[in-house]
Coordinates of C-alpha atoms in Angstrom, one line a residue:
M718 CA 9.3 -30.7 -0.7
A719 CA 12.6 -31.0 1.3
L720 CA 13.9 -27.7 2.7
G721 CA 17.0 -27.8 0.6
E722 CA 15.0 -28.1 -2.5
V723 CA 13.0 -24.9 -2.0
R724 CA 15.4 -22.5 -3.6
V725 CA 17.0 -24.2 -6.6
A726 CA 17.9 -21.3 -8.8
R727 CA 14.3 -20.1 -8.9
R728 CA 12.8 -23.4 -10.2
V729 CA 9.8 -22.6 -12.3
L730 CA 6.2 -23.6 -12.7
L731 CA 4.5 -22.5 -15.8
A732 CA 1.5 -20.3 -15.1
G733 CA -1.2 -18.5 -17.1
G734 CA -0.4 -14.9 -17.7
L735 CA -2.1 -11.8 -19.0
A736 CA -5.2 -12.5 -21.1
A737 CA -5.0 -9.4 -23.3
T738 CA -2.4 -7.7 -25.4
A739 CA -0.7 -4.9 -23.6
V740 CA 2.1 -2.4 -24.3
T741 CA 5.3 -2.7 -22.4
V742 CA 7.2 0.2 -20.8
S743 CA 9.6 0.1 -23.7
G744 CA 6.7 0.4 -26.2
M745 CA 7.0 -3.2 -27.5
P746 CA 3.7 -5.1 -27.6
A747 CA 3.3 -8.0 -25.2
V748 CA 2.0 -11.3 -26.5
A749 CA -1.6 -12.1 -25.5
G750 CA -1.9 -15.0 -23.1
S751 CA 1.8 -15.0 -22.4
R752 CA 3.0 -17.4 -19.7
R753 CA 5.4 -16.4 -16.9
M754 CA 7.8 -18.6 -15.0
A755 CA 6.9 -18.8 -11.3
P756 CA 9.6 -18.0 -8.7
S757 CA 10.3 -20.7 -6.1
I758 CA 8.0 -20.1 -3.2
A759 CA 8.3 -22.2 0.0
S760 CA 4.9 -23.4 1.3
T761 CA 3.6 -23.2 4.8
A762 CA 4.5 -26.8 5.2
D763 CA 8.1 -26.2 4.1
W764 CA 8.7 -23.7 6.9
D765 CA 6.7 -25.7 9.4
A766 CA 3.8 -23.4 10.0
R767 CA 1.2 -23.9 12.7
A768 CA -2.2 -24.9 11.6
A769 CA -4.6 -21.9 11.3
S770 CA -6.9 -21.5 14.3
G771 CA -9.9 -20.8 12.1
S772 CA -11.3 -21.1 8.6
I773 CA -9.2 -19.4 5.9
Q774 CA -11.4 -17.3 3.7
V775 CA -10.8 -18.1 0.0
L776 CA -12.6 -15.6 -2.2
D777 CA -13.8 -16.6 -5.7
S778 CA -12.4 -13.4 -7.2
K779 CA -9.1 -12.1 -8.3
P780 CA -7.2 -9.6 -6.2
T781 CA -6.7 -6.2 -8.0
K782 CA -3.8 -4.8 -6.0
I783 CA -0.5 -5.7 -4.3
V784 CA 0.4 -4.1 -1.0
V785 CA 4.1 -4.0 0.0
H786 CA 5.1 -4.1 3.7
H787 CA 8.2 -4.3 5.7
T788 CA 8.4 -6.4 8.9
A789 CA 10.0 -3.6 10.9
T790 CA 12.3 -6.3 12.4
P791 CA 16.1 -5.9 12.5
N792 CA 18.0 -5.8 9.3
A793 CA 19.6 -9.2 9.9
E794 CA 22.9 -10.2 8.4
D795 CA 21.8 -13.9 8.3
T796 CA 20.5 -14.4 4.8
S797 CA 20.1 -18.2 5.0
Q798 CA 17.0 -20.2 4.2
A799 CA 16.9 -21.4 7.8
H800 CA 16.7 -17.8 9.1
A801 CA 14.0 -17.0 6.6
F802 CA 11.9 -19.9 7.8
E803 CA 12.4 -18.9 11.4
L804 CA 11.3 -15.4 10.6
C805 CA 8.0 -16.8 9.2
R806 CA 7.4 -18.8 12.3
Q807 CA 8.1 -15.7 14.5
I808 CA 5.6 -13.6 12.4
Q809 CA 3.0 -16.3 12.6
N810 CA 3.4 -16.6 16.4
Y811 CA 3.1 -12.9 16.8
H812 CA 0.1 -12.6 14.6
M813 CA -1.8 -15.4 16.2
D814 CA -0.7 -15.1 19.8
S815 CA -0.5 -11.3 20.2
N816 CA -2.9 -10.0 17.5
G817 CA -5.3 -12.8 18.0
W818 CA -5.5 -13.6 14.3
I819 CA -6.3 -17.0 12.9
D820 CA -3.0 -17.2 11.0
T821 CA -0.2 -15.1 9.5
G822 CA -1.7 -11.8 8.2
Q823 CA 0.1 -11.4 4.9
N824 CA -0.1 -13.7 1.9
F825 CA 3.6 -13.9 1.3
T826 CA 7.0 -13.2 3.0
N827 CA 10.2 -12.1 1.3
S828 CA 13.5 -12.4 3.3
R829 CA 16.6 -10.3 3.1
G830 CA 18.3 -13.3 1.4
G831 CA 15.7 -13.3 -1.3
Y832 CA 13.7 -16.4 -0.1
L833 CA 10.0 -16.2 -0.9
M834 CA 7.6 -18.0 1.4
E835 CA 3.8 -18.5 1.6
G836 CA 2.3 -16.6 4.5
R837 CA -1.3 -17.2 5.2
H838 CA -2.3 -20.8 4.5
Q839 CA -3.7 -21.6 1.0
S840 CA -2.3 -18.3 -0.5
L841 CA 0.2 -20.2 -2.7
A842 CA -2.4 -22.6 -4.2
A843 CA -4.7 -19.6 -4.9
L844 CA -1.8 -17.7 -6.6
R845 CA -0.9 -20.7 -8.7
G846 CA -4.5 -21.2 -9.7
G847 CA -4.9 -17.6 -10.7
S848 CA -8.6 -17.2 -10.1
Q849 CA -9.0 -17.0 -6.3
H850 CA -7.8 -14.8 -3.5
V851 CA -7.0 -15.6 0.1
R852 CA -8.3 -12.8 2.3
G853 CA -5.5 -11.8 4.6
A854 CA -5.2 -9.4 7.6
H855 CA -2.6 -6.9 6.5
A856 CA -4.1 -3.7 5.1
G857 CA -7.5 -3.0 6.6
E858 CA -10.2 -2.3 4.1
Q859 CA -8.0 -3.6 1.3
N860 CA -7.7 -7.2 2.5
S861 CA -10.5 -8.5 0.2
V862 CA -8.8 -7.1 -2.9
A863 CA -5.1 -6.9 -2.2
L864 CA -2.3 -9.4 -1.9
G865 CA 0.1 -8.6 1.0
I866 CA 3.9 -9.1 0.8
E867 CA 6.0 -8.7 4.0
N868 CA 9.6 -7.8 3.3
E869 CA 12.1 -8.6 6.0
G870 CA 13.7 -5.7 7.6
T871 CA 13.2 -2.0 8.5
Y872 CA 13.5 0.4 5.6
T873 CA 13.0 3.8 7.2
E874 CA 16.7 4.6 6.4
A875 CA 18.5 1.4 5.4
A876 CA 19.0 0.4 1.7
V877 CA 17.0 -2.5 0.3
P878 CA 19.2 -5.6 -0.2
S879 CA 19.6 -6.6 -3.9
A880 CA 18.5 -10.2 -3.2
L881 CA 15.3 -9.0 -1.5
W882 CA 14.6 -6.5 -4.3
S883 CA 15.1 -9.1 -7.0
S884 CA 12.8 -11.6 -5.4
L885 CA 10.2 -8.9 -4.8
V886 CA 10.3 -8.0 -8.5
E887 CA 9.9 -11.6 -9.4
L888 CA 7.0 -12.2 -7.0
C889 CA 5.1 -9.1 -8.1
S890 CA 5.7 -9.9 -11.7
Y891 CA 4.2 -13.4 -11.2
M892 CA 1.2 -12.0 -9.3
V893 CA 0.6 -9.4 -12.1
A894 CA 0.8 -12.2 -14.8
Q895 CA -1.4 -14.6 -12.9
Y896 CA -4.2 -12.3 -12.0
G897 CA -4.0 -9.6 -14.7
I898 CA -3.3 -6.9 -12.0
A899 CA -2.1 -3.6 -13.5
A900 CA 1.6 -3.0 -12.7
G901 CA 0.5 0.5 -11.4
E902 CA -1.6 -1.2 -8.8
I903 CA 1.4 -1.9 -6.5
Y904 CA 1.1 0.1 -3.3
G905 CA 2.7 0.6 0.1
H906 CA 0.9 -0.2 3.3
R907 CA 1.0 3.5 4.1
D908 CA -1.2 4.3 1.1
F909 CA -4.1 2.8 2.9
M910 CA -3.4 3.0 6.6
A911 CA -1.7 5.5 9.0
T912 CA 1.6 3.8 9.2
A913 CA 5.2 4.4 8.0
C914 CA 5.3 0.9 6.6
P915 CA 7.1 -0.1 4.3
G916 CA 9.6 2.5 5.4
A917 CA 10.5 5.7 3.5
V918 CA 13.3 3.9 1.5
L919 CA 11.3 1.0 0.2
Y920 CA 8.3 3.2 -0.3
G921 CA 10.4 5.5 -2.4
R922 CA 11.3 2.7 -4.7
L923 CA 7.8 1.7 -5.5
P924 CA 7.7 3.7 -8.8
E925 CA 10.8 1.7 -9.8
L926 CA 9.2 -1.5 -8.7
R927 CA 6.1 -0.8 -10.8
A928 CA 8.2 0.1 -13.8
Q929 CA 10.3 -3.1 -13.6
V930 CA 7.2 -5.3 -13.1
G931 CA 5.5 -3.6 -16.1
A932 CA 8.5 -4.2 -18.3
R933 CA 8.7 -7.8 -17.3
T934 CA 5.0 -8.5 -17.8
G935 CA 4.0 -6.2 -20.6
S936 CA 1.6 -4.4 -18.3
P937 CA 1.1 -0.7 -18.9
V938 CA 2.3 1.4 -16.0
V939 CA 0.3 4.3 -14.7
Q940 CA 2.0 5.6 -11.5
P941 CA -0.8 6.2 -8.9
V942 CA -1.4 9.4 -7.1
T943 CA -1.6 8.5 -3.4
W944 CA -2.5 10.1 -0.1
P945 CA 0.4 11.8 1.8
L946 CA 1.6 10.6 5.2
V947 CA 1.7 13.3 7.9
V948 CA 4.0 12.8 10.8
P949 CA 4.4 14.7 14.1
G950 CA 6.3 17.9 13.7
A951 CA 5.6 18.2 10.0
S952 CA 4.7 21.6 8.7
G953 CA 3.5 23.4 5.5
D954 CA 0.5 23.7 3.3
V955 CA -0.6 20.1 3.5
V956 CA -0.7 20.4 7.3
S957 CA -2.6 23.7 7.1
A958 CA -5.1 22.1 4.7
L959 CA -5.5 19.1 7.1
Q960 CA -6.1 21.5 10.0
L961 CA -8.9 23.3 8.0
L962 CA -10.4 20.0 7.1
L963 CA -10.4 18.9 10.7
R964 CA -12.0 22.2 11.7
A965 CA -14.7 21.5 9.1
R966 CA -15.3 18.2 11.0
G967 CA -15.8 20.1 14.2
F968 CA -12.3 19.8 15.8
G969 CA -11.0 22.9 17.4
V970 CA -7.5 22.9 16.1
P971 CA -5.3 25.8 15.2
V972 CA -4.5 26.6 11.6
D973 CA -0.8 27.3 11.9
G974 CA 0.6 24.8 9.4
V975 CA 2.3 22.7 12.2
F976 CA 1.3 19.2 13.0
G977 CA 1.6 19.7 16.7
A978 CA 0.0 18.1 19.8
G979 CA -3.5 19.5 19.3
T980 CA -3.7 18.6 15.7
V981 CA -2.2 15.2 16.3
R982 CA -4.9 14.3 18.8
A983 CA -7.7 15.3 16.5
A984 CA -6.1 13.5 13.6
E985 CA -5.7 10.3 15.7
A986 CA -9.4 10.5 16.5
V987 CA -10.2 10.5 12.7
V988 CA -7.8 7.6 12.1
R989 CA -9.5 5.5 14.8
R990 CA -12.9 6.4 13.4
R991 CA -11.9 5.3 10.0
G992 CA -10.3 2.1 11.3
A993 CA -7.1 3.1 9.5
A994 CA -4.9 2.1 12.4
E995 CA -6.4 -1.3 13.1
G996 CA -4.3 -4.5 13.1
S997 CA -0.7 -3.8 12.5
C998 CA 0.9 -6.2 10.1
L999 CA 4.3 -5.9 11.7
A1000 CA 6.2 -8.9 12.8
A1001 CA 7.3 -7.1 15.9
R1002 CA 5.3 -4.5 17.9
V1003 CA 6.2 -1.0 16.7
V1004 CA 4.5 2.0 18.2
E1005 CA 3.7 4.6 15.5
P1006 CA 1.8 7.4 17.4
G1007 CA 0.4 10.4 15.7
L1008 CA 0.6 9.4 12.1
F1009 CA -2.1 10.5 9.7
G1010 CA -2.5 9.1 6.2
G1011 CA -4.1 6.4 4.0
Q1012 CA -7.8 6.0 4.0
A1013 CA -8.2 8.3 7.0
W1014 CA -8.0 11.2 4.4
L1015 CA -11.4 10.0 3.1
E1016 CA -13.0 11.0 6.4
V1017 CA -12.0 14.6 6.0
T1018 CA -12.1 15.3 2.2
P1019 CA -15.7 15.9 1.2
E1020 CA -16.8 16.4 -2.4
L1021 CA -17.0 20.1 -3.1
V1022 CA -19.2 21.8 -5.7
R1023 CA -20.3 25.2 -6.7
G1024 CA -22.0 27.0 -3.8
A1025 CA -20.1 25.1 -1.0
E1026 CA -18.7 27.3 1.8
G1027 CA -16.5 26.9 4.9
D1028 CA -13.2 25.5 6.0
A1029 CA -13.1 22.5 3.6
V1030 CA -13.3 25.0 0.7
R1031 CA -10.5 27.0 2.4
A1032 CA -8.4 23.8 2.5
A1033 CA -8.8 23.3 -1.2
Q1034 CA -8.0 26.9 -1.9
V1035 CA -4.8 26.7 0.3
L1036 CA -3.6 23.8 -1.7
L1037 CA -4.5 25.4 -5.1
R1038 CA -2.5 28.5 -4.1
A1039 CA 0.4 26.3 -3.0
R1040 CA 0.4 25.0 -6.6
G1041 CA 0.7 28.5 -8.0
V1042 CA -2.9 29.4 -8.6
S1043 CA -3.7 33.0 -7.8
M1044 CA -6.9 33.0 -5.8
S1045 CA -8.5 34.2 -2.5
V1046 CA -8.8 31.9 0.5
D1047 CA -12.3 33.0 1.4
G1048 CA -14.0 29.7 1.9
V1049 CA -16.5 30.3 -1.0
F1050 CA -16.8 28.0 -4.0
G1051 CA -17.9 30.5 -6.5
D1052 CA -17.7 30.9 -10.3
S1053 CA -14.0 31.8 -10.2
M1054 CA -13.1 28.7 -8.2
V1055 CA -15.2 26.5 -10.5
S1056 CA -13.0 27.8 -13.4
V1057 CA -9.8 27.2 -11.5
V1058 CA -10.8 23.6 -10.6
R1059 CA -11.9 22.9 -14.1
E1060 CA -8.5 24.0 -15.4
F1061 CA -6.7 22.1 -12.7
R1062 CA -8.5 18.9 -13.6
G1063 CA -7.9 19.3 -17.3
S1064 CA -4.1 19.8 -16.7
R1065 CA -4.0 16.4 -15.0
G1066 CA -6.0 14.6 -17.7
L1067 CA -9.1 14.4 -15.6
V1068 CA -12.7 15.1 -16.7
A1069 CA -12.8 18.9 -16.9
S1070 CA -15.6 19.6 -14.4
G1071 CA -15.7 22.1 -11.5
V1072 CA -15.9 19.4 -8.8
V1073 CA -13.3 18.7 -6.1
D1074 CA -13.7 15.0 -5.6
E1075 CA -11.5 12.3 -4.2
V1076 CA -9.1 12.2 -7.2
V1077 CA -8.7 16.0 -7.1
W1078 CA -8.0 15.9 -3.3
R1079 CA -5.3 13.3 -3.9
W1080 CA -3.7 15.4 -6.6
L1081 CA -3.9 18.6 -4.5
L1082 CA -2.3 16.8 -1.4
S1083 CA 0.3 14.9 -3.3

């Protein structure tokens, strides 16, 4: 395909869509087996990618999630196709030459001008086929089940360009239709790893992204409850709970509700242990010291049941009190706490048991 042909008003390829009838956000039923038009996506050949330095792993399974990233590069004013292709080459060079990866880490790249491009080799063919997944290197433990999309720019404060947003909605809608991914299974990089990616602004728009993709594809939208990101200098009940959870893991941190130096060091040790900081997907090196979030929470949130005692129980009690529950913070999981937890779970539509499990921790911390 010639470069000038890559973006012809979103040329389409017909592709298989959702296999089962769903209900759209507006309440209208979606047609079973509907077919969606594919957005124009430039291949690795189109942007003159280097050959991969190793074997690309193509899994005979469908991805179940989409992970949204930002490149953390400058918010360029050049929105041309040529600039977008150069960005892809820069990302690939960084991932291969600095990170030592076999190829670009993400499956697809989206430019500020709205140009969509294949990232890791064979990702486009797998997406068009709708039955296989190319394992990338963009989100740690999620790589085997999640598609990664790098969005050009830094969205810690800057607004998301309309062209980039439109193409992101198109690409996610196509992915959802091709693989039968639930629209609610669109996440940010920070939901799984200790990173600010995809930036507070873009991350804050993910509920809107899920809703728009659900409306386009007829996929029901259940907004996920995700782990919080704790940054240096943060304060409050979530930090107090984290400090208690760290103490339960043997770290001698204060319980003052401030994410200060001592707590940061302990939290970083947990992040490293979990592997939640490995392999930045960023197109340019960005140092993000002291962040705690994503799957690292799984290292410090044990399942709690009747009879449990200690600082982990105190952490749950602190969070329950922060949600308006009148209870003692005594570190004892007795009958009264069982009743409180059962009621809390029921109010969130969860099975009404007296167990504080992963889902309850996420609700408490969110």
